[in-house]
Amino acid sequence: MDTPPAPTEADAARYLSDAEAQLLQLFTETSKADWVYNTYITDDSEFLSAKANARFLTESANLAKRTTRWDVKRLAPADARKALLLRLGQPLAAPDDPKAADELTTLAAELQAAYAKARHAPKGHTESLDLEALSKILRESRNPAELQDVWVGWHATARPMKAGYTRFVELANHGARDAGFGDLGEMWRSKYDLSPNDFAKTVEGLWQQVAPLYKELHAYVRRKLRETYGDEAVSKDGPVPAHLFGNMWAQSWEHIYPLVAPPSSDPGIDLTSILVARKTDPVGMVKFGERFFVSLGLEPLPATFWTRSQFERPRDRDVVCHASAWDVDADEDLRIKMCIDITGEEFHVVHHELGHNYYQRAYRRQPFLFRDGAHDGFHEAVGDTISLSVTPEYLQTIGLVDSVPGPEKDIGLLLHRALEKVAFLPFGLVIDKWRWDVFSGAVRPDDYTGSWTRLRRDYQGIVPPVPRSEDDFDPGAKFHIPGNTPYMRYFLAAILQFQFHRGLAKALGWSGPLHRCSIYGQAEAGRRLRAMLEMGASRPWPDALEAVTGERVMDGGALRDYFRPLEEWLKKENRSAPVGW
Ligand code: X8Z
Ligand code: ZN
């Protein structure tokens, strides 16, 4: 490709706005092809989605390449930022070679389909079950043999993905190198207004801030699991088998709350039973979510949201069930795609997804390249921040519970929240620690599952229930690996949501415990959130953080503040028990 002359400020501005017009059109076409594919998986929809993505990524790469020699210091700051975002906008970069680009997007679509179609027939079942049905067994069964069978069976579905994923890594790195990055992991780490190295240090620092609390929770839960499953199944001071946490990946432990709840601290609120008893349907779940956002001064969702979204798993075809939020035309065509179960966990997922939609809606007046989160952790944190305001007091306000449990129930409430949020932290970290090493070549295919298992043991303190080999491909049993969705965003969101919550609570003059504060109906909280959301990606993320919290640095201290009473309680509980593994 010819090296273009250094543009004048006006040339650059014109080039970028033309690029944005072109990208917007390709984005819309690609989103529509992807939507059809995600909600109706056939060979044809897979083909069309792969082709659309190849075209979109190739055009994005071409547009970006013409800006790499620009002297951005001479440009208006907004245009310099756009030139940067043009290079970093997508989680994949197309290789220069069109055949390689085509092979890459075809593989990406195939891997997604393989995950979406995965099934396992547990012992005693005649039919193969999908992930939702298997997850229900993990949530509800207390039979260790059954739990193990489900864990092993689901992880076996990922074995056939290994060859495709290995090739995917090669091609994705080609694309990243053609775009001027060392490998795809470095490209992902370049999106945070920091050098890739400084970003890696930042996340490690955040983990160090919160790890002591995780270790206390792990020690306490391990002791309780020993009481349930016996000293043979769970060692006194080692890592814990992964199939006992009520979740396929042990990424969130709230479903074993009944096993670990201290007798006197039952929070007295079981959202799942309440929703089921009230015969809440999937649309009803989403209506609760919308109502919260509207209470903050945001608009109701557009009419097309209700007709175009997928709320339930269709009976007659394969779909990608993993929850996601869409902004199909980067404007008003908002949708969610979920297979909603009526549970407290899914109540939170609905709020999570609507957080994405409300962010998308708020920044739709920005130029196309700024229609994105301040960074991807912000995008993931918005709905979760709202979920932190789903307090007993809030549930009473909206009529879901009659009375609010008193402060004597605080430990139970906090423990339940910690099983969701604190348990998640090391999981949120290890997925991309693994991928960064895979993309850099530090981890080779003959160590894919070995290195995955070691990271899980070292950070999460969990181990597979049965020995693994390199014929297994355990990372592929988690959606975001075959789906190529970067994951550090969820770790950052787990930190940020508590910082947002603390910032908003302070702004409202709240003086009670943070876990009892709800921003429902609070105009000032809505105003602050809107200021951040409307900014989109137009400014470096510290500006967005400041709009909500007055702070400019990501800080794990807010999470520690939120859980302080629980942490003190856990330390007492763990006095005579080993902590760590
Ligand atoms: O993938 C998601 C969202 C999609 S936007 C539902 N989450 C991660 C996961 O499920 O593993 C939310 C929390 C972590
Ligand atoms: Zn999300």
PDB file of C-alpha atoms in Angstrom, residues 244-526:
ATOM      1  CA  LEU A 244     -18.758 -28.359  43.828  1.00  0.00           C
ATOM      2  CA  PHE A 245     -19.437 -24.617  43.450  1.00  0.00           C
ATOM      3  CA  GLY A 246     -22.836 -24.714  41.739  1.00  0.00           C
ATOM      4  CA  ASN A 247     -21.491 -23.243  38.498  1.00  0.00           C
ATOM      5  CA  MET A 248     -19.821 -24.870  35.480  1.00  0.00           C
ATOM      6  CA  TRP A 249     -16.655 -22.791  35.753  1.00  0.00           C
ATOM      7  CA  ALA A 250     -16.761 -22.060  39.509  1.00  0.00           C
ATOM      8  CA  GLN A 251     -16.851 -18.405  38.455  1.00  0.00           C
ATOM      9  CA  SER A 252     -19.665 -17.465  40.763  1.00  0.00           C
ATOM     10  CA  TRP A 253     -20.771 -19.387  43.815  1.00  0.00           C
ATOM     11  CA  GLU A 254     -24.135 -17.977  44.839  1.00  0.00           C
ATOM     12  CA  HIS A 255     -25.991 -21.214  44.231  1.00  0.00           C
ATOM     13  CA  ILE A 256     -24.209 -22.907  47.104  1.00  0.00           C
ATOM     14  CA  TYR A 257     -25.365 -20.175  49.465  1.00  0.00           C
ATOM     15  CA  PRO A 258     -27.607 -22.654  51.334  1.00  0.00           C
ATOM     16  CA  LEU A 259     -24.521 -24.815  52.038  1.00  0.00           C
ATOM     17  CA  VAL A 260     -22.450 -22.000  53.452  1.00  0.00           C
ATOM     18  CA  ALA A 261     -25.044 -19.714  55.066  1.00  0.00           C
ATOM     19  CA  PRO A 262     -24.471 -19.258  58.792  1.00  0.00           C
ATOM     20  CA  PRO A 263     -27.654 -20.404  60.580  1.00  0.00           C
ATOM     21  CA  SER A 264     -28.398 -17.035  62.151  1.00  0.00           C
ATOM     22  CA  SER A 265     -27.724 -14.980  59.051  1.00  0.00           C
ATOM     23  CA  ASP A 266     -30.196 -16.157  56.479  1.00  0.00           C
ATOM     24  CA  PRO A 267     -30.979 -12.929  54.594  1.00  0.00           C
ATOM     25  CA  GLY A 268     -34.608 -13.941  54.389  1.00  0.00           C
ATOM     26  CA  ILE A 269     -34.829 -13.018  50.731  1.00  0.00           C
ATOM     27  CA  ASP A 270     -34.663 -15.589  47.991  1.00  0.00           C
ATOM     28  CA  LEU A 271     -35.196 -13.694  44.767  1.00  0.00           C
ATOM     29  CA  THR A 272     -35.613 -16.880  42.723  1.00  0.00           C
ATOM     30  CA  SER A 273     -38.545 -18.094  44.834  1.00  0.00           C
ATOM     31  CA  ILE A 274     -40.126 -14.651  44.817  1.00  0.00           C
ATOM     32  CA  LEU A 275     -39.961 -14.355  41.021  1.00  0.00           C
ATOM     33  CA  VAL A 276     -41.231 -17.895  40.512  1.00  0.00           C
ATOM     34  CA  ALA A 277     -44.051 -17.443  43.037  1.00  0.00           C
ATOM     35  CA  ARG A 278     -45.165 -14.293  41.243  1.00  0.00           C
ATOM     36  CA  LYS A 279     -45.118 -16.169  37.929  1.00  0.00           C
ATOM     37  CA  THR A 280     -42.753 -13.603  36.451  1.00  0.00           C
ATOM     38  CA  ASP A 281     -42.144 -14.361  32.770  1.00  0.00           C
ATOM     39  CA  PRO A 282     -39.020 -13.431  30.748  1.00  0.00           C
ATOM     40  CA  VAL A 283     -40.531 -10.170  29.489  1.00  0.00           C
ATOM     41  CA  GLY A 284     -41.549  -9.333  33.065  1.00  0.00           C
ATOM     42  CA  MET A 285     -37.927  -9.778  34.152  1.00  0.00           C
ATOM     43  CA  VAL A 286     -36.798  -7.294  31.503  1.00  0.00           C
ATOM     44  CA  LYS A 287     -39.552  -4.833  32.478  1.00  0.00           C
ATOM     45  CA  PHE A 288     -38.189  -4.727  36.023  1.00  0.00           C
ATOM     46  CA  GLY A 289     -34.813  -3.797  34.571  1.00  0.00           C
ATOM     47  CA  GLU A 290     -36.161  -1.077  32.295  1.00  0.00           C
ATOM     48  CA  ARG A 291     -38.099   0.420  35.186  1.00  0.00           C
ATOM     49  CA  PHE A 292     -34.887   0.907  37.160  1.00  0.00           C
ATOM     50  CA  PHE A 293     -33.153   2.786  34.345  1.00  0.00           C
ATOM     51  CA  VAL A 294     -36.227   4.921  33.742  1.00  0.00           C
ATOM     52  CA  SER A 295     -36.250   5.822  37.451  1.00  0.00           C
ATOM     53  CA  LEU A 296     -32.844   7.434  36.868  1.00  0.00           C
ATOM     54  CA  GLY A 297     -34.217   9.740  34.207  1.00  0.00           C
ATOM     55  CA  LEU A 298     -33.319   7.595  31.182  1.00  0.00           C
ATOM     56  CA  GLU A 299     -35.811   7.001  28.360  1.00  0.00           C
ATOM     57  CA  PRO A 300     -37.910   3.837  28.120  1.00  0.00           C
ATOM     58  CA  LEU A 301     -36.561   1.312  25.611  1.00  0.00           C
ATOM     59  CA  PRO A 302     -37.697   1.782  21.994  1.00  0.00           C
ATOM     60  CA  ALA A 303     -40.691  -0.245  20.795  1.00  0.00           C
ATOM     61  CA  THR A 304     -38.505  -2.291  18.442  1.00  0.00           C
ATOM     62  CA  PHE A 305     -36.506  -3.538  21.447  1.00  0.00           C
ATOM     63  CA  TRP A 306     -39.531  -5.563  22.524  1.00  0.00           C
ATOM     64  CA  THR A 307     -40.345  -7.007  19.116  1.00  0.00           C
ATOM     65  CA  ARG A 308     -36.800  -7.760  17.918  1.00  0.00           C
ATOM     66  CA  SER A 309     -35.090  -9.107  21.057  1.00  0.00           C
ATOM     67  CA  GLN A 310     -34.774 -12.808  21.827  1.00  0.00           C
ATOM     68  CA  PHE A 311     -35.808 -13.452  25.442  1.00  0.00           C
ATOM     69  CA  GLU A 312     -36.262 -17.236  25.364  1.00  0.00           C
ATOM     70  CA  ARG A 313     -34.547 -20.224  23.812  1.00  0.00           C
ATOM     71  CA  PRO A 314     -36.493 -21.128  20.663  1.00  0.00           C
ATOM     72  CA  ARG A 315     -37.553 -24.794  20.661  1.00  0.00           C
ATOM     73  CA  ASP A 316     -36.931 -25.547  17.022  1.00  0.00           C
ATOM     74  CA  ARG A 317     -33.347 -24.529  16.277  1.00  0.00           C
ATOM     75  CA  ASP A 318     -29.822 -23.925  17.563  1.00  0.00           C
ATOM     76  CA  VAL A 319     -29.086 -20.432  18.853  1.00  0.00           C
ATOM     77  CA  VAL A 320     -26.246 -18.774  20.763  1.00  0.00           C
ATOM     78  CA  CYS A 321     -27.814 -18.633  24.203  1.00  0.00           C
ATOM     79  CA  HIS A 322     -25.012 -16.805  26.015  1.00  0.00           C
ATOM     80  CA  ALA A 323     -26.507 -13.442  26.966  1.00  0.00           C
ATOM     81  CA  SER A 324     -25.569 -10.377  24.919  1.00  0.00           C
ATOM     82  CA  ALA A 325     -26.785  -6.856  24.168  1.00  0.00           C
ATOM     83  CA  TRP A 326     -26.891  -5.451  20.647  1.00  0.00           C
ATOM     84  CA  ASP A 327     -27.013  -2.075  19.007  1.00  0.00           C
ATOM     85  CA  VAL A 328     -27.609  -3.256  15.488  1.00  0.00           C
ATOM     86  CA  ASP A 329     -27.489   0.100  13.699  1.00  0.00           C
ATOM     87  CA  ALA A 330     -25.340   1.929  16.285  1.00  0.00           C
ATOM     88  CA  ASP A 331     -28.411   4.100  16.918  1.00  0.00           C
ATOM     89  CA  GLU A 332     -31.906   3.064  18.039  1.00  0.00           C
ATOM     90  CA  ASP A 333     -32.091  -0.616  17.068  1.00  0.00           C
ATOM     91  CA  LEU A 334     -31.314  -1.997  20.535  1.00  0.00           C
ATOM     92  CA  ARG A 335     -31.882  -5.640  21.415  1.00  0.00           C
ATOM     93  CA  ILE A 336     -30.911  -8.260  23.935  1.00  0.00           C
ATOM     94  CA  LYS A 337     -30.404 -11.898  23.134  1.00  0.00           C
ATOM     95  CA  MET A 338     -30.898 -14.202  26.089  1.00  0.00           C
ATOM     96  CA  CYS A 339     -32.438 -17.519  27.072  1.00  0.00           C
ATOM     97  CA  ILE A 340     -33.894 -16.156  30.304  1.00  0.00           C
ATOM     98  CA  ASP A 341     -34.360 -18.500  33.266  1.00  0.00           C
ATOM     99  CA  ILE A 342     -36.540 -17.212  36.066  1.00  0.00           C
ATOM    100  CA  THR A 343     -33.842 -16.968  38.762  1.00  0.00           C
ATOM    101  CA  GLY A 344     -32.277 -14.267  40.889  1.00  0.00           C
ATOM    102  CA  GLU A 345     -29.042 -14.773  38.972  1.00  0.00           C
ATOM    103  CA  GLU A 346     -30.762 -14.048  35.656  1.00  0.00           C
ATOM    104  CA  PHE A 347     -32.508 -11.028  37.188  1.00  0.00           C
ATOM    105  CA  HIS A 348     -29.014  -9.592  37.555  1.00  0.00           C
ATOM    106  CA  VAL A 349     -27.971 -10.690  34.049  1.00  0.00           C
ATOM    107  CA  VAL A 350     -30.982  -8.821  32.623  1.00  0.00           C
ATOM    108  CA  HIS A 351     -29.824  -5.636  34.377  1.00  0.00           C
ATOM    109  CA  HIS A 352     -26.304  -6.315  33.131  1.00  0.00           C
ATOM    110  CA  GLU A 353     -27.454  -6.521  29.509  1.00  0.00           C
ATOM    111  CA  LEU A 354     -29.697  -3.462  29.751  1.00  0.00           C
ATOM    112  CA  GLY A 355     -26.681  -1.552  31.080  1.00  0.00           C
ATOM    113  CA  HIS A 356     -25.051  -2.162  27.690  1.00  0.00           C
ATOM    114  CA  ASN A 357     -28.176  -1.009  25.833  1.00  0.00           C
ATOM    115  CA  TYR A 358     -28.495   2.176  27.884  1.00  0.00           C
ATOM    116  CA  TYR A 359     -24.805   2.967  27.354  1.00  0.00           C
ATOM    117  CA  GLN A 360     -25.239   2.444  23.599  1.00  0.00           C
ATOM    118  CA  ARG A 361     -28.268   4.659  23.549  1.00  0.00           C
ATOM    119  CA  ALA A 362     -26.598   7.425  25.530  1.00  0.00           C
ATOM    120  CA  TYR A 363     -23.579   7.687  23.219  1.00  0.00           C
ATOM    121  CA  ARG A 364     -25.443   7.364  19.941  1.00  0.00           C
ATOM    122  CA  ARG A 365     -25.015  11.095  19.215  1.00  0.00           C
ATOM    123  CA  GLN A 366     -21.220  10.748  19.301  1.00  0.00           C
ATOM    124  CA  PRO A 367     -19.265  10.266  16.061  1.00  0.00           C
ATOM    125  CA  PHE A 368     -19.225   6.558  15.132  1.00  0.00           C
ATOM    126  CA  LEU A 369     -15.712   5.832  16.418  1.00  0.00           C
ATOM    127  CA  PHE A 370     -16.662   7.183  19.856  1.00  0.00           C
ATOM    128  CA  ARG A 371     -19.798   5.044  20.136  1.00  0.00           C
ATOM    129  CA  ASP A 372     -18.207   2.726  22.643  1.00  0.00           C
ATOM    130  CA  GLY A 373     -17.478   2.485  26.352  1.00  0.00           C
ATOM    131  CA  ALA A 374     -14.788   4.637  28.026  1.00  0.00           C
ATOM    132  CA  HIS A 375     -13.089   1.253  28.080  1.00  0.00           C
ATOM    133  CA  ASP A 376     -14.705  -2.148  27.850  1.00  0.00           C
ATOM    134  CA  GLY A 377     -14.713  -2.603  31.630  1.00  0.00           C
ATOM    135  CA  PHE A 378     -16.967   0.461  31.882  1.00  0.00           C
ATOM    136  CA  HIS A 379     -19.376  -1.105  29.407  1.00  0.00           C
ATOM    137  CA  GLU A 380     -19.579  -4.249  31.508  1.00  0.00           C
ATOM    138  CA  ALA A 381     -19.930  -2.348  34.786  1.00  0.00           C
ATOM    139  CA  VAL A 382     -22.985  -0.181  34.104  1.00  0.00           C
ATOM    140  CA  GLY A 383     -25.718  -2.780  34.503  1.00  0.00           C
ATOM    141  CA  ASP A 384     -23.856  -4.442  37.374  1.00  0.00           C
ATOM    142  CA  THR A 385     -23.757  -1.110  39.182  1.00  0.00           C
ATOM    143  CA  ILE A 386     -27.543  -0.966  38.895  1.00  0.00           C
ATOM    144  CA  SER A 387     -27.713  -4.536  40.226  1.00  0.00           C
ATOM    145  CA  LEU A 388     -25.837  -3.493  43.363  1.00  0.00           C
ATOM    146  CA  SER A 389     -28.833  -1.266  44.027  1.00  0.00           C
ATOM    147  CA  VAL A 390     -31.163  -4.271  44.006  1.00  0.00           C
ATOM    148  CA  THR A 391     -31.260  -4.153  47.807  1.00  0.00           C
ATOM    149  CA  PRO A 392     -34.023  -5.450  50.085  1.00  0.00           C
ATOM    150  CA  GLU A 393     -35.193  -1.845  50.445  1.00  0.00           C
ATOM    151  CA  TYR A 394     -35.471  -1.546  46.666  1.00  0.00           C
ATOM    152  CA  LEU A 395     -37.332  -4.861  46.387  1.00  0.00           C
ATOM    153  CA  GLN A 396     -39.787  -3.555  48.938  1.00  0.00           C
ATOM    154  CA  THR A 397     -40.210  -0.275  47.038  1.00  0.00           C
ATOM    155  CA  ILE A 398     -41.202  -2.134  43.879  1.00  0.00           C
ATOM    156  CA  GLY A 399     -43.441  -4.521  45.798  1.00  0.00           C
ATOM    157  CA  LEU A 400     -41.443  -7.731  45.440  1.00  0.00           C
ATOM    158  CA  VAL A 401     -41.022  -8.213  49.204  1.00  0.00           C
ATOM    159  CA  ASP A 402     -43.267  -7.121  52.054  1.00  0.00           C
ATOM    160  CA  SER A 403     -40.666  -6.336  54.664  1.00  0.00           C
ATOM    161  CA  VAL A 404     -36.983  -5.521  54.845  1.00  0.00           C
ATOM    162  CA  PRO A 405     -34.646  -7.711  56.924  1.00  0.00           C
ATOM    163  CA  GLY A 406     -32.902  -5.865  59.745  1.00  0.00           C
ATOM    164  CA  PRO A 407     -29.170  -5.285  60.260  1.00  0.00           C
ATOM    165  CA  GLU A 408     -28.834  -8.697  61.928  1.00  0.00           C
ATOM    166  CA  LYS A 409     -29.192 -10.135  58.413  1.00  0.00           C
ATOM    167  CA  ASP A 410     -26.332  -8.070  56.990  1.00  0.00           C
ATOM    168  CA  ILE A 411     -23.753 -10.852  57.076  1.00  0.00           C
ATOM    169  CA  GLY A 412     -26.060 -13.162  55.144  1.00  0.00           C
ATOM    170  CA  LEU A 413     -26.776 -10.475  52.541  1.00  0.00           C
ATOM    171  CA  LEU A 414     -23.101  -9.660  52.154  1.00  0.00           C
ATOM    172  CA  LEU A 415     -22.064 -13.298  52.029  1.00  0.00           C
ATOM    173  CA  HIS A 416     -24.543 -13.921  49.233  1.00  0.00           C
ATOM    174  CA  ARG A 417     -23.180 -10.949  47.292  1.00  0.00           C
ATOM    175  CA  ALA A 418     -19.604 -12.062  47.919  1.00  0.00           C
ATOM    176  CA  LEU A 419     -20.365 -15.502  46.490  1.00  0.00           C
ATOM    177  CA  GLU A 420     -21.409 -13.721  43.289  1.00  0.00           C
ATOM    178  CA  LYS A 421     -18.839 -10.946  43.120  1.00  0.00           C
ATOM    179  CA  VAL A 422     -15.761 -11.792  45.176  1.00  0.00           C
ATOM    180  CA  ALA A 423     -15.664 -15.395  43.978  1.00  0.00           C
ATOM    181  CA  PHE A 424     -15.602 -14.064  40.415  1.00  0.00           C
ATOM    182  CA  LEU A 425     -12.471 -11.920  40.764  1.00  0.00           C
ATOM    183  CA  PRO A 426      -9.682 -14.450  40.081  1.00  0.00           C
ATOM    184  CA  PHE A 427     -11.738 -16.113  37.362  1.00  0.00           C
ATOM    185  CA  GLY A 428     -12.121 -12.733  35.675  1.00  0.00           C
ATOM    186  CA  LEU A 429      -8.352 -12.447  35.725  1.00  0.00           C
ATOM    187  CA  VAL A 430      -7.192 -15.885  34.585  1.00  0.00           C
ATOM    188  CA  ILE A 431      -9.057 -16.175  31.283  1.00  0.00           C
ATOM    189  CA  ASP A 432      -7.019 -13.460  29.609  1.00  0.00           C
ATOM    190  CA  LYS A 433      -3.861 -14.183  31.556  1.00  0.00           C
ATOM    191  CA  TRP A 434      -4.120 -17.512  29.769  1.00  0.00           C
ATOM    192  CA  ARG A 435      -4.971 -15.975  26.393  1.00  0.00           C
ATOM    193  CA  TRP A 436      -2.253 -13.335  26.605  1.00  0.00           C
ATOM    194  CA  ASP A 437       0.271 -16.186  26.995  1.00  0.00           C
ATOM    195  CA  VAL A 438      -1.346 -18.191  24.214  1.00  0.00           C
ATOM    196  CA  PHE A 439      -1.254 -15.270  21.761  1.00  0.00           C
ATOM    197  CA  SER A 440       2.326 -14.347  22.707  1.00  0.00           C
ATOM    198  CA  GLY A 441       3.458 -17.943  22.183  1.00  0.00           C
ATOM    199  CA  ALA A 442       4.578 -18.333  25.825  1.00  0.00           C
ATOM    200  CA  VAL A 443       2.009 -21.141  26.058  1.00  0.00           C
ATOM    201  CA  ARG A 444       2.065 -23.671  23.203  1.00  0.00           C
ATOM    202  CA  PRO A 445      -0.800 -25.946  22.096  1.00  0.00           C
ATOM    203  CA  ASP A 446       0.785 -28.922  23.897  1.00  0.00           C
ATOM    204  CA  ASP A 447       0.267 -27.040  27.167  1.00  0.00           C
ATOM    205  CA  TYR A 448      -3.126 -25.380  26.558  1.00  0.00           C
ATOM    206  CA  THR A 449      -5.053 -27.286  29.195  1.00  0.00           C
ATOM    207  CA  GLY A 450      -2.069 -27.730  31.516  1.00  0.00           C
ATOM    208  CA  SER A 451      -1.421 -23.996  31.727  1.00  0.00           C
ATOM    209  CA  TRP A 452      -5.149 -23.305  32.119  1.00  0.00           C
ATOM    210  CA  THR A 453      -5.350 -25.747  35.016  1.00  0.00           C
ATOM    211  CA  ARG A 454      -2.293 -24.223  36.726  1.00  0.00           C
ATOM    212  CA  LEU A 455      -3.671 -20.689  36.472  1.00  0.00           C
ATOM    213  CA  ARG A 456      -7.007 -21.812  37.894  1.00  0.00           C
ATOM    214  CA  ARG A 457      -5.236 -23.538  40.765  1.00  0.00           C
ATOM    215  CA  ASP A 458      -2.881 -20.644  41.513  1.00  0.00           C
ATOM    216  CA  TYR A 459      -5.410 -17.797  41.356  1.00  0.00           C
ATOM    217  CA  GLN A 460      -8.761 -19.436  42.116  1.00  0.00           C
ATOM    218  CA  GLY A 461      -7.583 -22.261  44.361  1.00  0.00           C
ATOM    219  CA  ILE A 462      -9.604 -24.824  42.414  1.00  0.00           C
ATOM    220  CA  VAL A 463      -8.688 -28.030  40.566  1.00  0.00           C
ATOM    221  CA  PRO A 464     -10.467 -30.251  38.027  1.00  0.00           C
ATOM    222  CA  PRO A 465     -12.337 -33.162  39.639  1.00  0.00           C
ATOM    223  CA  VAL A 466     -10.520 -35.690  37.397  1.00  0.00           C
ATOM    224  CA  PRO A 467      -7.060 -35.647  35.750  1.00  0.00           C
ATOM    225  CA  ARG A 468      -6.786 -33.714  32.480  1.00  0.00           C
ATOM    226  CA  SER A 469      -4.651 -34.288  29.396  1.00  0.00           C
ATOM    227  CA  GLU A 470      -3.812 -32.253  26.302  1.00  0.00           C
ATOM    228  CA  ASP A 471      -6.514 -34.170  24.412  1.00  0.00           C
ATOM    229  CA  ASP A 472      -8.842 -32.080  26.547  1.00  0.00           C
ATOM    230  CA  PHE A 473      -9.364 -28.423  25.745  1.00  0.00           C
ATOM    231  CA  ASP A 474     -10.874 -27.079  28.953  1.00  0.00           C
ATOM    232  CA  PRO A 475     -10.592 -23.377  28.005  1.00  0.00           C
ATOM    233  CA  GLY A 476     -12.954 -24.099  25.078  1.00  0.00           C
ATOM    234  CA  ALA A 477     -15.703 -25.047  27.547  1.00  0.00           C
ATOM    235  CA  LYS A 478     -16.155 -21.345  28.376  1.00  0.00           C
ATOM    236  CA  PHE A 479     -18.115 -19.238  25.872  1.00  0.00           C
ATOM    237  CA  HIS A 480     -15.644 -16.370  25.546  1.00  0.00           C
ATOM    238  CA  ILE A 481     -12.788 -18.578  24.280  1.00  0.00           C
ATOM    239  CA  PRO A 482     -14.517 -20.019  21.180  1.00  0.00           C
ATOM    240  CA  GLY A 483     -16.473 -16.718  20.999  1.00  0.00           C
ATOM    241  CA  ASN A 484     -13.221 -14.683  21.029  1.00  0.00           C
ATOM    242  CA  THR A 485     -14.598 -12.151  23.491  1.00  0.00           C
ATOM    243  CA  PRO A 486     -11.870 -10.461  25.548  1.00  0.00           C
ATOM    244  CA  TYR A 487     -12.425 -11.169  29.238  1.00  0.00           C
ATOM    245  CA  MET A 488     -10.311  -8.749  31.296  1.00  0.00           C
ATOM    246  CA  ARG A 489     -13.247  -6.352  30.882  1.00  0.00           C
ATOM    247  CA  TYR A 490     -15.231  -8.437  33.399  1.00  0.00           C
ATOM    248  CA  PHE A 491     -12.468  -8.302  35.970  1.00  0.00           C
ATOM    249  CA  LEU A 492     -12.271  -4.521  35.556  1.00  0.00           C
ATOM    250  CA  ALA A 493     -16.055  -4.274  35.775  1.00  0.00           C
ATOM    251  CA  ALA A 494     -16.046  -6.290  38.999  1.00  0.00           C
ATOM    252  CA  ILE A 495     -13.753  -3.625  40.473  1.00  0.00           C
ATOM    253  CA  LEU A 496     -15.365  -0.577  38.849  1.00  0.00           C
ATOM    254  CA  GLN A 497     -18.964  -1.334  39.773  1.00  0.00           C
ATOM    255  CA  PHE A 498     -18.115  -0.990  43.464  1.00  0.00           C
ATOM    256  CA  GLN A 499     -16.240   2.228  42.781  1.00  0.00           C
ATOM    257  CA  PHE A 500     -19.245   3.610  40.868  1.00  0.00           C
ATOM    258  CA  HIS A 501     -21.564   2.487  43.649  1.00  0.00           C
ATOM    259  CA  ARG A 502     -19.444   4.096  46.366  1.00  0.00           C
ATOM    260  CA  GLY A 503     -19.104   7.292  44.311  1.00  0.00           C
ATOM    261  CA  LEU A 504     -22.841   7.538  43.722  1.00  0.00           C
ATOM    262  CA  ALA A 505     -23.651   6.726  47.354  1.00  0.00           C
ATOM    263  CA  LYS A 506     -21.329   9.539  48.458  1.00  0.00           C
ATOM    264  CA  ALA A 507     -22.880  11.944  45.961  1.00  0.00           C
ATOM    265  CA  LEU A 508     -26.281  11.164  47.470  1.00  0.00           C
ATOM    266  CA  GLY A 509     -24.959  11.827  50.969  1.00  0.00           C
ATOM    267  CA  TRP A 510     -25.514   8.200  52.016  1.00  0.00           C
ATOM    268  CA  SER A 511     -24.076   7.474  55.435  1.00  0.00           C
ATOM    269  CA  GLY A 512     -25.295   3.904  56.003  1.00  0.00           C
ATOM    270  CA  PRO A 513     -23.529   0.700  54.948  1.00  0.00           C
ATOM    271  CA  LEU A 514     -22.811   0.633  51.210  1.00  0.00           C
ATOM    272  CA  HIS A 515     -24.688  -2.613  50.640  1.00  0.00           C
ATOM    273  CA  ARG A 516     -27.936  -1.010  51.824  1.00  0.00           C
ATOM    274  CA  CYS A 517     -27.724   1.932  49.429  1.00  0.00           C
ATOM    275  CA  SER A 518     -29.950   1.904  46.355  1.00  0.00           C
ATOM    276  CA  ILE A 519     -29.784   4.609  43.697  1.00  0.00           C
ATOM    277  CA  TYR A 520     -33.291   3.706  42.476  1.00  0.00           C
ATOM    278  CA  GLY A 521     -35.194   6.895  41.650  1.00  0.00           C
ATOM    279  CA  GLN A 522     -32.269   9.172  42.537  1.00  0.00           C
ATOM    280  CA  ALA A 523     -32.016  11.973  40.009  1.00  0.00           C
ATOM    281  CA  GLU A 524     -28.507  13.057  41.007  1.00  0.00           C
ATOM    282  CA  ALA A 525     -27.174   9.520  40.534  1.00  0.00           C
ATOM    283  CA  GLY A 526     -28.894   9.425  37.147  1.00  0.00           C
TER     284      GLY A 526
END
